[in-house]
C-alpha cells in the first residue's frame, strides 16, 4: 500500500532542517494551508453565486455575499490571526499593512505578504485562479512592527508558496530548500505530497504573455516574441503560446512542462503591472528554488529594492535558458527604463542623486 504524506506531516518533518526552529514557521504554513482549504471550498462553488445571490446581495441564509477576493483575504487574515505567529499582513486587497493585534501576535516574529486571490477576473468564467504568499522575519526585535519591517528585498524571504485552484487544487511551497507540491485530496480534506522536489526544465517550448499588448511592448520583448515564432528544428521552434491570465496557473504549468512567463513594462504601465512584494518576489523565490530564473529583463527580481507595499515590476520568469534569451534581447534592443517610484524614494532617503 502506498503511504500518503500530508502537508502537516511533511512540514513537521522538515522542521528538523532548521536546527533552532521552534515550530512557529511550521504553524504559520499550517495556518495558510487551512485557510486555503476554506477558500478552495468557496472557489469551487463560485458559479452558484448567481443562483444564491450576487456579490453585495443577501443570500438565502440572510448573509451578505462577498466577492471571492474579499472573502479569501478575510479567511487568510483570520487564520493568521488565530495562529498567533504573524504580526503584520500585507495584502493586495488592503491599501495599508494590516496589524494582527492581540497579546500573542504583537510580538510574533513573522510577516506575511499575500495576494489572496490572484487572477480573480477568471473566476466568473470557471478558469483556474490562485493564492500567492510570502513570509518574512520581521527586522525589528522590539515594539510594534512597522512598514519598514515589511519592505524587505525578495532575498530575505523565509518561505513562499502558491495555491492553484484548478482542475485539482495544489499547494506548492519552498522554505529555501527546494520546492514541494501537495495536491488536495477532497475525500480526506488533506493536501498530500504529490510533487516532491519540483524542478523546472532548463529549456522549454511554451511562452506565456498577453500578446494583445504587443504594440506597447519594449523592442527587446517584441524581438523575443518573433524569435519564439520562427521555425527552427534544433530548438523546437516555433514555440507554443499559452496564456491563461492567472499568473499562478501560467507559472505552475511552465514549472511542470518548461516555459517562460512574461509580463513586461508597457507604454501604458511603464513599471509593469504585477506587484513585487506579493506576486513577483514569491514566484521568483519558488522558480529559483526549482532551478529556474526570474528577472525584470535587466536585474534579478529577488535583488530589487523594495520601497513600497504595492510596487510594480516587469517580470520574466521560468526556464533558465529561455529567460536568459529574452534578457539578451532586452540588453540589445531596449534601454532600461527608469523606475520612477523607486528612484524618487531612494532620492528622498539620500541614497542616490536626482532622476535625470
Ligand atoms: P490580479 O491580481 O488583479 O488578479 O492581476 C494579476 C493577474 C495575473 O494573475 C495575470 O498574470 C495578469 O494579471 C493578467 O493580466 P492581463 O489581463 O493584463 O494579461
Ligand atoms: Mg494579483
Coordinates of C-alpha atoms and ligand atoms in Angstrom, one line a residue:
X1 CA 0.0 0.0 0.0
X2 CA 1.3 3.4 -0.9
X3 CA 1.9 5.7 2.1
X4 CA 0.4 9.2 1.8
X5 CA 2.3 12.1 3.3
X6 CA 0.1 15.0 4.3
X7 CA 1.2 18.6 4.2
X8 CA 1.1 18.7 8.0
X9 CA 3.3 15.7 8.4
X10 CA 5.8 17.0 5.8
X11 CA 6.0 20.4 7.5
X12 CA 6.8 18.9 10.9
X13 CA 9.4 16.5 9.3
X14 CA 11.1 19.4 7.5
X15 CA 11.3 21.5 10.7
X16 CA 14.4 19.4 11.5
X17 CA 16.2 21.1 8.6
X18 CA 16.3 24.2 10.8
X19 CA 18.1 23.2 14.0
X20 CA 16.9 26.1 16.2
X21 CA 13.3 26.2 14.8
X22 CA 10.7 26.4 17.5
X23 CA 7.8 25.4 15.2
X24 CA 6.5 29.0 14.5
X25 CA 7.1 28.8 10.8
X26 CA 5.6 25.3 10.7
X27 CA 2.5 26.6 12.4
X28 CA 2.3 29.6 10.0
X29 CA 2.5 27.3 7.0
X30 CA -0.1 25.1 8.5
X31 CA -2.5 28.1 9.1
X32 CA -2.1 29.1 5.4
X33 CA -2.9 25.6 4.4
X34 CA -6.1 25.5 6.4
X35 CA -7.3 28.9 5.1
X36 CA -6.6 27.8 1.5
X37 CA -8.9 24.8 2.0
X38 CA -11.7 27.1 3.1
X39 CA -11.0 29.4 0.1
X40 CA -11.0 26.3 -2.2
X41 CA -14.4 25.3 -1.0
X42 CA -15.8 28.8 -1.9
X43 CA -14.0 29.0 -5.2
X44 CA -15.5 25.6 -6.2
X45 CA -19.0 26.9 -5.7
X46 CA -18.3 30.3 -7.4
X47 CA -20.8 29.5 -10.2
X48 CA -23.6 29.1 -7.6
X49 CA -23.3 32.8 -6.6
X50 CA -25.7 33.7 -9.5
X51 CA -28.2 31.3 -8.1
X52 CA -27.8 32.0 -4.4
X53 CA -27.2 35.7 -4.8
X54 CA -24.7 38.0 -6.4
X55 CA -21.8 39.8 -4.6
X56 CA -23.3 42.6 -2.4
X57 CA -26.7 40.9 -2.1
X58 CA -28.2 39.0 0.8
X59 CA -28.2 35.2 0.3
X60 CA -30.8 32.7 1.4
X61 CA -29.3 32.4 4.9
X62 CA -29.5 36.1 5.3
X63 CA -25.7 36.5 4.9
X64 CA -24.2 39.2 2.7
X65 CA -22.5 37.6 -0.4
X66 CA -18.9 38.8 -0.7
X67 CA -16.7 39.0 -3.7
X68 CA -14.4 36.0 -3.6
X69 CA -11.2 38.0 -3.4
X70 CA -12.5 39.9 -0.4
X71 CA -13.7 36.6 1.1
X72 CA -10.3 35.0 0.5
X73 CA -8.5 38.0 2.1
X74 CA -10.6 37.7 5.2
X75 CA -10.1 34.0 5.5
X76 CA -6.3 34.2 5.3
X77 CA -6.1 37.2 7.7
X78 CA -8.4 35.4 10.2
X79 CA -6.4 32.2 10.0
X80 CA -3.2 34.2 10.6
X81 CA -4.8 36.0 13.5
X82 CA -5.9 32.9 15.3
X83 CA -2.5 31.2 14.7
X84 CA -0.6 33.9 16.5
X85 CA 2.7 33.6 14.6
X86 CA 2.3 36.6 12.3
X87 CA 2.3 40.3 13.4
X88 CA 1.6 42.0 10.0
X89 CA -0.2 41.0 6.8
X90 CA 0.5 42.9 3.6
X91 CA -2.2 42.1 1.1
X92 CA -3.1 43.1 -2.4
X93 CA -6.6 43.7 -1.0
X94 CA -5.6 46.3 1.6
X95 CA -4.1 49.7 0.9
X96 CA -2.1 49.6 4.1
X97 CA -0.5 46.9 6.2
X98 CA -2.9 45.0 8.5
X99 CA -1.8 44.7 12.1
X100 CA -2.7 41.4 13.7
X101 CA -3.3 42.8 17.1
X102 CA -3.5 40.6 20.2
X103 CA -1.3 39.8 23.1
X104 CA 0.5 36.9 21.3
X105 CA 0.5 38.3 17.8
X106 CA 2.0 41.7 18.5
X107 CA 5.3 40.0 19.5
X108 CA 5.2 37.5 16.7
X109 CA 8.3 37.1 14.5
X110 CA 6.8 36.8 11.1
X111 CA 5.2 39.0 8.4
X112 CA 3.1 37.6 5.6
X113 CA 2.6 39.2 2.2
X114 CA -0.2 37.8 0.2
X115 CA -2.3 38.0 -2.9
X116 CA -5.3 36.1 -1.6
X117 CA -6.9 35.5 -5.0
X118 CA -4.8 36.1 -8.0
X119 CA -6.3 36.2 -11.5
X120 CA -9.7 37.0 -10.0
X121 CA -11.1 38.1 -13.3
X122 CA -11.0 34.4 -14.2
X123 CA -13.5 33.3 -11.5
X124 CA -16.6 34.3 -13.4
X125 CA -15.6 32.1 -16.3
X126 CA -14.5 29.0 -14.4
X127 CA -10.8 29.3 -15.1
X128 CA -8.0 28.5 -12.6
X129 CA -7.1 31.1 -10.0
X130 CA -4.5 31.1 -7.2
X131 CA -3.2 32.4 -4.0
X132 CA 0.4 33.7 -3.6
X133 CA 2.1 34.1 -0.3
X134 CA 5.5 35.2 1.0
X135 CA 6.8 35.0 4.6
X136 CA 9.5 37.3 6.1
X137 CA 11.0 37.5 9.5
X138 CA 10.4 41.0 11.0
X139 CA 13.5 43.1 11.1
X140 CA 12.9 44.9 14.4
X141 CA 13.0 43.0 17.6
X142 CA 11.3 45.3 19.9
X143 CA 7.9 47.1 20.0
X144 CA 5.3 47.1 17.3
X145 CA 6.5 46.1 13.8
X146 CA 6.1 48.8 11.2
X147 CA 6.0 49.1 7.4
X148 CA 9.9 49.1 7.4
X149 CA 9.7 45.6 8.7
X150 CA 7.7 44.7 5.6
X151 CA 9.8 46.4 2.9
X152 CA 12.5 43.8 2.6
X153 CA 14.1 42.5 -0.6
X154 CA 13.0 39.2 -2.0
X155 CA 16.2 37.6 -0.9
X156 CA 15.1 37.9 2.7
X157 CA 12.1 35.6 2.2
X158 CA 11.9 32.8 4.7
X159 CA 9.3 30.9 2.7
X160 CA 7.0 31.4 -0.2
X161 CA 4.3 29.5 -1.9
X162 CA 1.2 29.4 -4.0
X163 CA -2.1 27.6 -4.2
X164 CA -3.7 26.8 -7.5
X165 CA -7.4 26.3 -7.6
X166 CA -7.6 24.4 -10.9
X167 CA -8.8 21.0 -12.1
X168 CA -7.3 19.9 -8.8
X169 CA -6.2 22.1 -6.0
X170 CA -2.5 22.2 -5.2
X171 CA -0.3 24.0 -2.7
X172 CA 3.3 24.4 -3.7
X173 CA 5.9 26.0 -1.3
X174 CA 9.6 26.5 -0.6
X175 CA 11.5 27.4 2.6
X176 CA 14.7 27.8 0.6
X177 CA 15.5 24.1 0.4
X178 CA 13.8 23.1 -2.8
X179 CA 10.1 23.1 -3.9
X180 CA 7.4 20.6 -3.0
X181 CA 3.9 20.3 -4.3
X182 CA 0.8 18.9 -2.5
X183 CA -2.5 18.0 -4.1
X184 CA -5.7 18.4 -2.1
X185 CA -7.5 15.0 -1.7
X186 CA -11.1 16.2 -1.3
X187 CA -12.1 12.8 0.1
X188 CA -9.9 13.3 3.2
X189 CA -9.6 17.1 3.1
X190 CA -5.8 17.0 3.2
X191 CA -3.1 18.3 1.0
X192 CA -0.9 15.2 0.1
X193 CA 2.6 15.3 -1.2
X194 CA 2.3 14.6 -4.9
X195 CA 5.1 16.6 -6.5
X196 CA 8.3 16.2 -4.3
X197 CA 11.3 18.3 -5.2
X198 CA 9.9 20.0 -8.2
X199 CA 12.3 21.2 -10.9
X200 CA 11.6 23.3 -13.9
X201 CA 13.3 22.2 -17.1
X202 CA 16.2 24.4 -18.2
X203 CA 14.7 24.7 -21.7
X204 CA 11.1 24.8 -22.6
X205 CA 8.8 25.4 -25.6
X206 CA 6.0 27.4 -24.1
X207 CA 5.8 31.2 -23.9
X208 CA 3.1 32.9 -21.9
X209 CA 2.4 36.6 -22.5
X210 CA -0.6 38.8 -23.2
X211 CA 0.2 39.3 -26.9
X212 CA -2.7 41.7 -27.2
X213 CA -0.4 44.3 -25.7
X214 CA 2.3 43.7 -28.4
X215 CA 2.4 47.2 -29.8
X216 CA 3.1 48.5 -26.3
X217 CA 6.0 46.2 -25.5
X218 CA 9.6 47.2 -25.4
X219 CA 11.5 46.3 -28.5
X220 CA 13.5 43.5 -26.8
X221 CA 10.3 41.7 -26.0
X222 CA 8.9 42.2 -29.5
X223 CA 12.1 40.7 -30.9
X224 CA 11.9 37.8 -28.4
X225 CA 8.3 37.0 -29.4
X226 CA 9.3 36.9 -33.0
X227 CA 12.2 34.6 -32.1
X228 CA 9.6 32.2 -30.4
X229 CA 7.6 32.2 -33.6
X230 CA 10.4 31.4 -36.1
X231 CA 10.8 27.8 -37.4
X232 CA 13.9 26.1 -36.2
X233 CA 14.1 22.3 -35.8
X234 CA 17.1 22.3 -33.5
X235 CA 15.4 24.4 -30.8
X236 CA 11.9 23.0 -31.4
X237 CA 10.6 26.3 -32.7
X238 CA 8.1 27.7 -33.3
X239 CA 7.2 27.5 -29.6
X240 CA 3.7 27.1 -28.2
X241 CA 1.9 30.1 -26.9
X242 CA -0.2 29.5 -23.8
X243 CA -1.7 32.3 -21.7
X244 CA -4.3 31.7 -19.0
X245 CA -4.2 35.2 -17.5
X246 CA -3.7 33.8 -14.0
X247 CA 0.0 34.1 -13.1
X248 CA -0.1 31.2 -10.7
X249 CA -1.7 28.9 -13.3
X250 CA 0.6 30.0 -16.1
X251 CA 3.8 29.7 -14.0
X252 CA 2.6 26.3 -12.5
X253 CA 2.2 24.9 -16.0
X254 CA 5.6 26.2 -17.0
X255 CA 7.3 24.7 -14.0
X256 CA 6.0 21.3 -14.9
X257 CA 6.4 21.5 -18.7
X258 CA 9.2 24.1 -19.2
X259 CA 8.4 27.6 -20.4
X260 CA 8.6 31.3 -19.8
X261 CA 6.0 33.7 -18.4
X262 CA 6.5 37.4 -19.3
X263 CA 4.8 40.5 -18.0
X264 CA 6.9 43.3 -19.3
X265 CA 6.6 47.0 -18.9
X266 CA 4.3 48.5 -21.5
X267 CA 3.8 52.1 -22.7
X268 CA 0.6 52.2 -20.6
X269 CA 2.2 50.5 -17.5
X270 CA 5.8 51.8 -17.5
X271 CA 6.7 49.9 -14.3
X272 CA 4.9 46.7 -15.3
X273 CA 1.6 45.5 -13.9
X274 CA 2.4 42.8 -11.4
X275 CA 3.3 43.6 -7.8
X276 CA 6.8 43.0 -6.5
X277 CA 6.0 42.2 -2.8
X278 CA 3.3 39.6 -3.1
X279 CA 3.4 38.4 -6.7
X280 CA 6.8 38.7 -8.3
X281 CA 9.1 38.0 -5.3
X282 CA 7.3 34.9 -4.0
X283 CA 7.1 33.4 -7.5
X284 CA 10.7 34.3 -8.2
X285 CA 11.8 32.6 -5.0
X286 CA 9.9 29.4 -5.9
X287 CA 11.2 29.4 -9.5
X288 CA 14.8 29.9 -8.4
X289 CA 14.4 27.1 -5.9
X290 CA 13.1 24.9 -8.7
X291 CA 16.2 25.7 -10.8
X292 CA 14.7 28.5 -13.0
X293 CA 15.4 32.2 -13.3
X294 CA 13.4 35.4 -12.7
X295 CA 14.4 38.9 -13.8
X296 CA 12.8 42.2 -14.8
X297 CA 14.7 41.9 -18.1
X298 CA 17.8 43.5 -16.6
X299 CA 18.1 42.6 -12.9
X300 CA 17.2 39.7 -10.7
X301 CA 13.8 40.1 -9.2
X302 CA 14.9 39.0 -5.7
X303 CA 17.6 41.7 -5.6
X304 CA 15.2 44.5 -6.5
X305 CA 14.9 47.3 -4.0
X306 CA 11.5 47.3 -2.3
X307 CA 10.4 50.8 -1.5
X308 CA 6.6 50.4 -1.3
X309 CA 3.9 47.9 -0.5
X310 CA 2.2 47.8 -3.9
X311 CA 5.3 48.5 -6.0
X312 CA 5.1 47.1 -9.5
X313 CA 7.7 45.3 -11.6
X314 CA 8.2 43.8 -15.0
X315 CA 8.8 40.0 -14.7
X316 CA 10.4 37.4 -17.0
X317 CA 10.3 34.1 -15.2
X318 CA 10.6 30.4 -15.9
X319 CA 13.1 28.1 -17.6
X320 CA 16.6 29.4 -17.2
X321 CA 17.7 29.4 -20.8
X322 CA 14.5 31.0 -22.0
X323 CA 14.8 33.8 -19.5
X324 CA 18.5 34.3 -20.4
X325 CA 17.4 34.6 -24.1
X326 CA 14.9 37.3 -23.5
X327 CA 17.5 39.2 -21.3
X328 CA 19.9 39.1 -24.3
X329 CA 17.2 40.7 -26.5
X330 CA 16.4 43.3 -23.8
X331 CA 20.0 44.4 -23.4
X332 CA 20.5 44.6 -27.2
X333 CA 17.2 46.4 -28.1
X334 CA 15.7 48.0 -25.0
X335 CA 17.2 50.6 -22.7
X336 CA 16.5 50.1 -19.0
X337 CA 13.7 52.4 -18.2
X338 CA 13.7 54.5 -15.0
X339 CA 11.7 53.0 -12.2
X340 CA 10.5 56.4 -11.1
X341 CA 8.8 55.2 -7.9
X342 CA 12.0 53.5 -6.6
X343 CA 14.3 56.3 -7.7
X344 CA 12.1 59.0 -6.1
X345 CA 12.1 57.1 -2.8
X346 CA 15.8 56.5 -2.8
X347 CA 16.5 60.1 -3.7
X348 CA 14.3 61.2 -0.7
X349 CA 16.4 58.9 1.5
X350 CA 19.5 60.5 0.1
X351 CA 20.7 57.2 -1.3
X352 CA 21.0 58.5 -4.9
X353 CA 21.1 61.8 -6.7
X354 CA 18.1 63.3 -8.7
X355 CA 16.5 61.5 -11.6
X356 CA 17.9 62.7 -14.9
Ligands
LIG1 P1 -4.9 40.5 -10.2 O1 -4.0 40.4 -9.1 O2 -5.7 41.8 -10.2 O3 -5.8 39.3 -10.4 O4 -4.0 40.7 -11.5 C1 -2.9 39.8 -11.7 C2 -3.1 39.0 -12.9 C3 -2.1 37.9 -13.1 O5 -2.6 36.7 -12.5 C4 -2.1 37.7 -14.6 O6 -0.9 37.1 -15.0 C5 -2.3 39.1 -15.1 O7 -3.0 39.8 -14.0 C6 -3.1 39.2 -16.3 O8 -3.1 40.5 -16.7 P2 -3.6 40.9 -18.2 O9 -5.1 40.7 -18.2 O10 -3.2 42.3 -18.4 O11 -2.9 40.0 -19.2
LIG2 MG1 -2.7 39.5 -8.2

